[in-house]
Short mmCIF file of C-alpha atoms in Angstrom, two decimals:
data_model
loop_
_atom_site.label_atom_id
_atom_site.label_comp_id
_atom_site.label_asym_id
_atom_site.label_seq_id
_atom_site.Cartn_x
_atom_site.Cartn_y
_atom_site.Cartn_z
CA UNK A 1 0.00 0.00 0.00
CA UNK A 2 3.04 2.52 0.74
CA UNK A 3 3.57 4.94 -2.30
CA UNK A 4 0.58 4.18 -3.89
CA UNK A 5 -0.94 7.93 -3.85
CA UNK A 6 -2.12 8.70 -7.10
CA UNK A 7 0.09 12.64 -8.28
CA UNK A 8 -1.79 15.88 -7.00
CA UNK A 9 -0.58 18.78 -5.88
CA UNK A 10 -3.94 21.28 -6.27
CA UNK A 11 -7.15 19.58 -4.99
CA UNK A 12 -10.69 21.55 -6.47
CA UNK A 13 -12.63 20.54 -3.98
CA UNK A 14 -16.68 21.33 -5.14
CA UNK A 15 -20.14 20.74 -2.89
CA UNK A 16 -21.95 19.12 -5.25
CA UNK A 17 -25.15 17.18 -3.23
CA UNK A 18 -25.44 13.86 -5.76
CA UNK A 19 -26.51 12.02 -7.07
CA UNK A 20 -22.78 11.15 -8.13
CA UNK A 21 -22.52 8.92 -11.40
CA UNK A 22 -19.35 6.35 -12.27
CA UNK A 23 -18.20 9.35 -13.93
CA UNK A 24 -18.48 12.35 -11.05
CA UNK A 25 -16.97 15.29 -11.52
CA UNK A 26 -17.56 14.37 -15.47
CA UNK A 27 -21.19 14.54 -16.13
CA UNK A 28 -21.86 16.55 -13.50
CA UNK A 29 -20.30 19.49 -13.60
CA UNK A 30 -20.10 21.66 -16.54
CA UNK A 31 -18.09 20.80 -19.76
CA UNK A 32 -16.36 23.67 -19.47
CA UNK A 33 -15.35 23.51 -16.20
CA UNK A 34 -13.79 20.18 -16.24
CA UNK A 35 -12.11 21.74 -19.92
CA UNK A 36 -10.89 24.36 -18.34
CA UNK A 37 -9.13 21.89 -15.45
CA UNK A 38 -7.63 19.63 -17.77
CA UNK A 39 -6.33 22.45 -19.56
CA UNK A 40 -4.22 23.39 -17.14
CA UNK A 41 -1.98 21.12 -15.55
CA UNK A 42 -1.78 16.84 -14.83
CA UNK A 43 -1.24 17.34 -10.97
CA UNK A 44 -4.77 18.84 -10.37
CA UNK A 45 -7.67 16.70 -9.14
CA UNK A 46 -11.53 17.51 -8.52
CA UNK A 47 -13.41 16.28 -5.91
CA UNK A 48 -17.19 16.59 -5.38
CA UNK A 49 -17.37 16.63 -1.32
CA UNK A 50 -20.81 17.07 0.59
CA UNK A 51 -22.54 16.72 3.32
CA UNK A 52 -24.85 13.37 4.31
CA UNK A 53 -27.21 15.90 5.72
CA UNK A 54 -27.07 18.52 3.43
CA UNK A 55 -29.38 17.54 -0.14
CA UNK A 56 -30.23 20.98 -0.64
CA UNK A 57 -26.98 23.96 -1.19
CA UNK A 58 -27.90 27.63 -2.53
CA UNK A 59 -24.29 28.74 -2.83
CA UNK A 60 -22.18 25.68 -3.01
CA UNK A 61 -18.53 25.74 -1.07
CA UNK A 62 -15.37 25.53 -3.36
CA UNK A 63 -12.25 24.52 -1.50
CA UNK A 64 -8.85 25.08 -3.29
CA UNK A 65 -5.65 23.26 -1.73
CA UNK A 66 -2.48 23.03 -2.82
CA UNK A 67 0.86 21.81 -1.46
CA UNK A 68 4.30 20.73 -3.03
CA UNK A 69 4.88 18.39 -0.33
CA UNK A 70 6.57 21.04 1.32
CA UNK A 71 4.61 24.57 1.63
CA UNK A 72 1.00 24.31 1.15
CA UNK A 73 -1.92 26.57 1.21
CA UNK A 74 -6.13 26.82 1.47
CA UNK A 75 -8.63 29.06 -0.16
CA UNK A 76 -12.39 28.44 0.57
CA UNK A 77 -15.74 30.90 -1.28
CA UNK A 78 -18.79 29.99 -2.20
CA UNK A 79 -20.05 29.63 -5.91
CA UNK A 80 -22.93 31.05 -6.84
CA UNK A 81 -22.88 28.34 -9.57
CA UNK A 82 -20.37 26.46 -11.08
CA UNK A 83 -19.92 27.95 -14.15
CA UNK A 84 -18.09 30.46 -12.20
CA UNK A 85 -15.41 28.09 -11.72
CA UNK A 86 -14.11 28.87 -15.39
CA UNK A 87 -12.63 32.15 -14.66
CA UNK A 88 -10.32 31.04 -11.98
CA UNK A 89 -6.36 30.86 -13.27
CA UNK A 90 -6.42 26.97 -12.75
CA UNK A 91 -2.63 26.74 -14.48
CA UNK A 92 -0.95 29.62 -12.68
CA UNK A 93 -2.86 28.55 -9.11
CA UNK A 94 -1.28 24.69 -9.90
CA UNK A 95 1.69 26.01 -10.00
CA UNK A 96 1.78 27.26 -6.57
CA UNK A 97 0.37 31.37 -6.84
CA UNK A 98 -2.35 31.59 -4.26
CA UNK A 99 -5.33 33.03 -5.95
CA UNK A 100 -7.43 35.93 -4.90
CA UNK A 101 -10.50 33.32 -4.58
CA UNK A 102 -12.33 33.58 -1.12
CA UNK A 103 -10.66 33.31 2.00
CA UNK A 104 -7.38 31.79 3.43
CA UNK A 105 -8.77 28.20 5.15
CA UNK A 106 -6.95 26.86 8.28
CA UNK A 107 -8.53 24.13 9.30
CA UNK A 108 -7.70 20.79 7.47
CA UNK A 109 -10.14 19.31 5.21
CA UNK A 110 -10.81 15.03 5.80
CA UNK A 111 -12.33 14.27 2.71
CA UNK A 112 -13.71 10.30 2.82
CA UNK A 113 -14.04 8.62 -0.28
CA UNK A 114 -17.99 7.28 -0.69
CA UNK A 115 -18.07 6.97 -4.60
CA UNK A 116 -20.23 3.72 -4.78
CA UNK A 117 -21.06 4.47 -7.97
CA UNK A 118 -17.77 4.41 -8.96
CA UNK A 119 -16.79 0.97 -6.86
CA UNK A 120 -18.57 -0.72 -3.93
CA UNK A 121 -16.10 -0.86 -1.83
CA UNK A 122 -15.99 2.86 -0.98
CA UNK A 123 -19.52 3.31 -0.04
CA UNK A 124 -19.68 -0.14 2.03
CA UNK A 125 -16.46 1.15 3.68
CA UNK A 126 -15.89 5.00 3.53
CA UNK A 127 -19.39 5.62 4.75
CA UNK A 128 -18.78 4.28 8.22
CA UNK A 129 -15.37 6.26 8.87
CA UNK A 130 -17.22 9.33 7.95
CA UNK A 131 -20.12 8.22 10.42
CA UNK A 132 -17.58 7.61 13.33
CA UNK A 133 -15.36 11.22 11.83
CA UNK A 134 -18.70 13.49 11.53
CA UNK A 135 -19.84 12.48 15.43
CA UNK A 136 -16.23 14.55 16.67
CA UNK A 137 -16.51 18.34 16.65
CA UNK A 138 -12.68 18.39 16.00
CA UNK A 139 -12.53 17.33 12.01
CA UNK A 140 -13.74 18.54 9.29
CA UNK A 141 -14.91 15.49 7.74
CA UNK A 142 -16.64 15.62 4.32
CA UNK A 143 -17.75 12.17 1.91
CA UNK A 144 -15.86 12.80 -1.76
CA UNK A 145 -15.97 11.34 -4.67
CA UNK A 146 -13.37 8.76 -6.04
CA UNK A 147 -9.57 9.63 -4.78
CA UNK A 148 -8.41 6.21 -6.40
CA UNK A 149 -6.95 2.82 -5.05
CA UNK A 150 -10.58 0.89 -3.98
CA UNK A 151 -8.40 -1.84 -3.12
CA UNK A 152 -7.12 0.02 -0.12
CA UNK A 153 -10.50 1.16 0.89
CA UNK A 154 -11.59 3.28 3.26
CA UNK A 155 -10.00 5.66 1.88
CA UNK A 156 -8.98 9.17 3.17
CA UNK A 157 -7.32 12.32 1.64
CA UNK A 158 -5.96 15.19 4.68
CA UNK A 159 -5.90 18.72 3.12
CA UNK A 160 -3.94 20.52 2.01
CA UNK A 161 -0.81 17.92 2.77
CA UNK A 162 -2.23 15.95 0.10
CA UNK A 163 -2.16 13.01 2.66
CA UNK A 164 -3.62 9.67 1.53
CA UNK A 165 -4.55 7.19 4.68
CA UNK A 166 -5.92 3.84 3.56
CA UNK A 167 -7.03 0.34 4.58
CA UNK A 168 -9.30 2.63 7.99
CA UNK A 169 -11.75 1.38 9.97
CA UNK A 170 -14.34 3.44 12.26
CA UNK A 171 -11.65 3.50 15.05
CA UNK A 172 -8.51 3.40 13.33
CA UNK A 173 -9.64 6.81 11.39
CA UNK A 174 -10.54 8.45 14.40
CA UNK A 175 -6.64 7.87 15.73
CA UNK A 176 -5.40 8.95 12.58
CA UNK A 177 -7.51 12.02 12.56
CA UNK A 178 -6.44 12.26 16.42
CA UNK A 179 -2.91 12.10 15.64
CA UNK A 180 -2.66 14.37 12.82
CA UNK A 181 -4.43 17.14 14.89
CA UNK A 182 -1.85 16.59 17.19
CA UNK A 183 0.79 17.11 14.84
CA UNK A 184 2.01 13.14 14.08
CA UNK A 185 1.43 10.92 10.93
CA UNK A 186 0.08 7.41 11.50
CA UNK A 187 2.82 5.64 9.73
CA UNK A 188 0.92 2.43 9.54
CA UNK A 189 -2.03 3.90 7.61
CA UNK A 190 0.04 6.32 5.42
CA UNK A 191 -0.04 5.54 1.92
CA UNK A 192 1.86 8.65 0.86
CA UNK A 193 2.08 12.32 0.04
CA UNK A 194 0.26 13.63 -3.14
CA UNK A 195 2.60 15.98 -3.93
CA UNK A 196 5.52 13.74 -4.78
CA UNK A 197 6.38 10.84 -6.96
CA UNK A 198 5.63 7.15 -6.24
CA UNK A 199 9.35 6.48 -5.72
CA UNK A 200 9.61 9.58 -3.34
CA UNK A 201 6.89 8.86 -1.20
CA UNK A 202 8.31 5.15 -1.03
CA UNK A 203 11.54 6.92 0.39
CA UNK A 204 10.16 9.63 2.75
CA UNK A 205 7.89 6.59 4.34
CA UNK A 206 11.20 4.18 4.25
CA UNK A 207 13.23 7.20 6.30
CA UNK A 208 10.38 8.17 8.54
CA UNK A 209 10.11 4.58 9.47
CA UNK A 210 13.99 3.67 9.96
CA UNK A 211 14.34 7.56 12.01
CA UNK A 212 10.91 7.17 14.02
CA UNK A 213 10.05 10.49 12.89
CA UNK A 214 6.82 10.85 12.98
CA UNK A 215 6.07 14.86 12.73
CA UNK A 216 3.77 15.98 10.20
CA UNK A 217 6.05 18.91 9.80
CA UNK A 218 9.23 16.88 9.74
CA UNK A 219 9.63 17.25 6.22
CA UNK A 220 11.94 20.06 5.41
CA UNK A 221 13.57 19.45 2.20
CA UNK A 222 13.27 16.18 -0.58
CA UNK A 223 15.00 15.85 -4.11
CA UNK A 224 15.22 12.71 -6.08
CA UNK A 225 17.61 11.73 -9.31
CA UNK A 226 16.62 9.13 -11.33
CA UNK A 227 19.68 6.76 -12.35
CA UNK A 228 20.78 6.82 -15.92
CA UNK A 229 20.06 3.25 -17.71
CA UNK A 230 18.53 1.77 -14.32
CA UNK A 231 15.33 1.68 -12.52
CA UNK A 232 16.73 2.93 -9.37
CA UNK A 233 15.88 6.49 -8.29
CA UNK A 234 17.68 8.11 -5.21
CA UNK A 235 16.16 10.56 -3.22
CA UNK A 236 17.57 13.07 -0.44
CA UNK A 237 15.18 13.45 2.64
CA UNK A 238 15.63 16.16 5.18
CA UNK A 239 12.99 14.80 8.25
CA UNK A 240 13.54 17.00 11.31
CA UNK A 241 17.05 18.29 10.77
CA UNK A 242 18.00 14.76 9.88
CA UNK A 243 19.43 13.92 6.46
CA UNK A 244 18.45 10.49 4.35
CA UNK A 245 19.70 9.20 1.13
CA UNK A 246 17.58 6.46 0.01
CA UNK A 247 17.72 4.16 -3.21
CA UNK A 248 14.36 2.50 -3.95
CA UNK A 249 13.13 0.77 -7.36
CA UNK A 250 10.32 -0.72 -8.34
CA UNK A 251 10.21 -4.68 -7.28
CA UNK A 252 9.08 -7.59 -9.24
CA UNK A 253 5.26 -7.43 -10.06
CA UNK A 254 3.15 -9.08 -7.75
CA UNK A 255 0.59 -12.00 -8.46
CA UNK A 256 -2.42 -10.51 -10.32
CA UNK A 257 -5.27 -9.46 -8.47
CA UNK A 258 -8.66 -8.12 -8.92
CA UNK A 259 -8.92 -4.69 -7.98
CA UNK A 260 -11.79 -3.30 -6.08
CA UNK A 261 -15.41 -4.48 -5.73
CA UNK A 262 -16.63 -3.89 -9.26
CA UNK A 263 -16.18 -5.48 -12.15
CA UNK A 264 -13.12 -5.58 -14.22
CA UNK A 265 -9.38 -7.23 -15.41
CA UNK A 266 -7.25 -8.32 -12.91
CA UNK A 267 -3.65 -6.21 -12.21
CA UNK A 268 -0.35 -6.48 -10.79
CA UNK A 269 0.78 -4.54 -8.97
CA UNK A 270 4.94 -4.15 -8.24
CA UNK A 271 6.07 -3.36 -4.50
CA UNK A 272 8.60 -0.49 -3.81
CA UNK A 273 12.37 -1.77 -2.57
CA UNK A 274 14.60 -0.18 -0.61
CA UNK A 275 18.09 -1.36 -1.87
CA UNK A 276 19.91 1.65 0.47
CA UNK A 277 18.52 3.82 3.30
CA UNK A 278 21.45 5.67 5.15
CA UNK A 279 21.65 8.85 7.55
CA UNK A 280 24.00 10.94 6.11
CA UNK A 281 24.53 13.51 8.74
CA UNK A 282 21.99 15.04 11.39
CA UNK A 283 22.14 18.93 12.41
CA UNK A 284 20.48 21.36 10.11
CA UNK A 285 20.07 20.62 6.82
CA UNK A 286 21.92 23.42 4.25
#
């Protein structure tokens, strides 16, 4: 499951109260909103959020979040439809310029994957972490539509980090939630940071792991090089005024498996290895 987060660094997040087809955001909001989206960059990703008790929204809430694994931000307005979503600067604000939209957000956004439409397994498991999420007044929990990986289901995305925890149950949410209000990552749940590559995230998790760092500000500075004429990629992870260099590639594919609830081909699926992990020095990193 580690370094299996699908690329994002801006997240559109749109109330939108269903019904949500297969296809949702696609056939539900306008064409040329979801043009204007795909227009602009690869690493941005719309999700229609809502509320269980809400069926009925005059001025739906748009939530833009954005992080580079490193420095993120959060803008929140309401739409008076969602045709106005067309004049926002979607390439220049995926690239990192906070807009003028709204208002800065602080509070982190829990967004539960419930897209039944788009596989079983996220409504007959997301819908019960956002029942045990949406009973404390600490998170802001909303259901969204699919973030990817059913196998791994429930599945939830932490704003703006771009944080994907998978494989949650009722209680096992509420200590991840728990924990990451308190300012720690639930390693064991983690199934990587947005923001970064596959083989990154496979190498911030492998030195977070090996350094018991745990701090979901810990993360100060990350570059990878891929190796010429191998598979290998090694990345350089600050964590906490620590320094990492870690090798990882990508392992022999698994046995094939079917993925999800629904119906379709089996897959396989390769696991991340981590041929080096060494602490090169500790003090601050420069």
């Amino acid at each position: 499951m580690a370094a299996r987060a699908g690329r994002t660094r801006l997240w559109v997040l749109i109330e939108h109260p269903g019904p949500w087809p297969a296809s949702a955001p696609d056939g539900v909001l306008p064409d040329a909103v979801t043009d204007a989206v795909d227009a602009a960059r690869s690493d941005v990703r719309v999700l229609l959020i809502r509320r269980a008790r809400r069926r009925h929204i005059e001025r739906p809430l748009c939530i833009l979040a954005w992080s580079d694994g490193i420095r993120s931000w959060m803008r929140e307005g309401s739409l008076g439809d969602y045709g106005e979503l067309t004049d926002l600067p979607f390439e220049t604000i995926a690239a990192g310029t906070e807009p003028a939209f709204g208002r800065p957000r602080r509070t982190p956004v829990f967004a539960v994957c419930t897209h039944g439409k788009k596989d079983a397994c996220c409504a007959e498991l997301g819908r019960p972490i956002l029942a045990a999420l949406t009973s404390s007044e600490d998170a802001d929990a909303w259901e969204c539509t699919h973030v990817g990986g059913d196998r791994f289901a429930a599945n939830m995305v932490v704003l703006p980090d771009g944080l994907y925890f998978s494989r949650l149950g009722a209680d096992s949410a509420r200590d991840v939630v728990d924990a990451y209000l308190s300012g720690i990552l639930a390693l064991p749940h983690l199934r990587g940071r947005a923001a970064f590559s596959l083989p990154a995230q496979a190498a911030e998790h492998a030195a977070r792991r090996a350094g018991g760092i745990t701090a979901v500000d810990a993360l100060e500075y990350l570059r990878e090089t891929a190796a010429p004429d191998s598979d290998s990629t090694t990345v350089e992870v600050h964590l906490a005024q620590r320094r990492f260099r870690v090798v990882v590639r990508a392992g022999e594919p698994q046995t094939p498996f079917h993925h999800g609830c629904g119906a379709g081909a089996q897959v396989a699926w390769h696991r991340w290895t981590v041929e080096e992990l060494q602490e090169v020095s500790k003090g601050s990193p420069g």
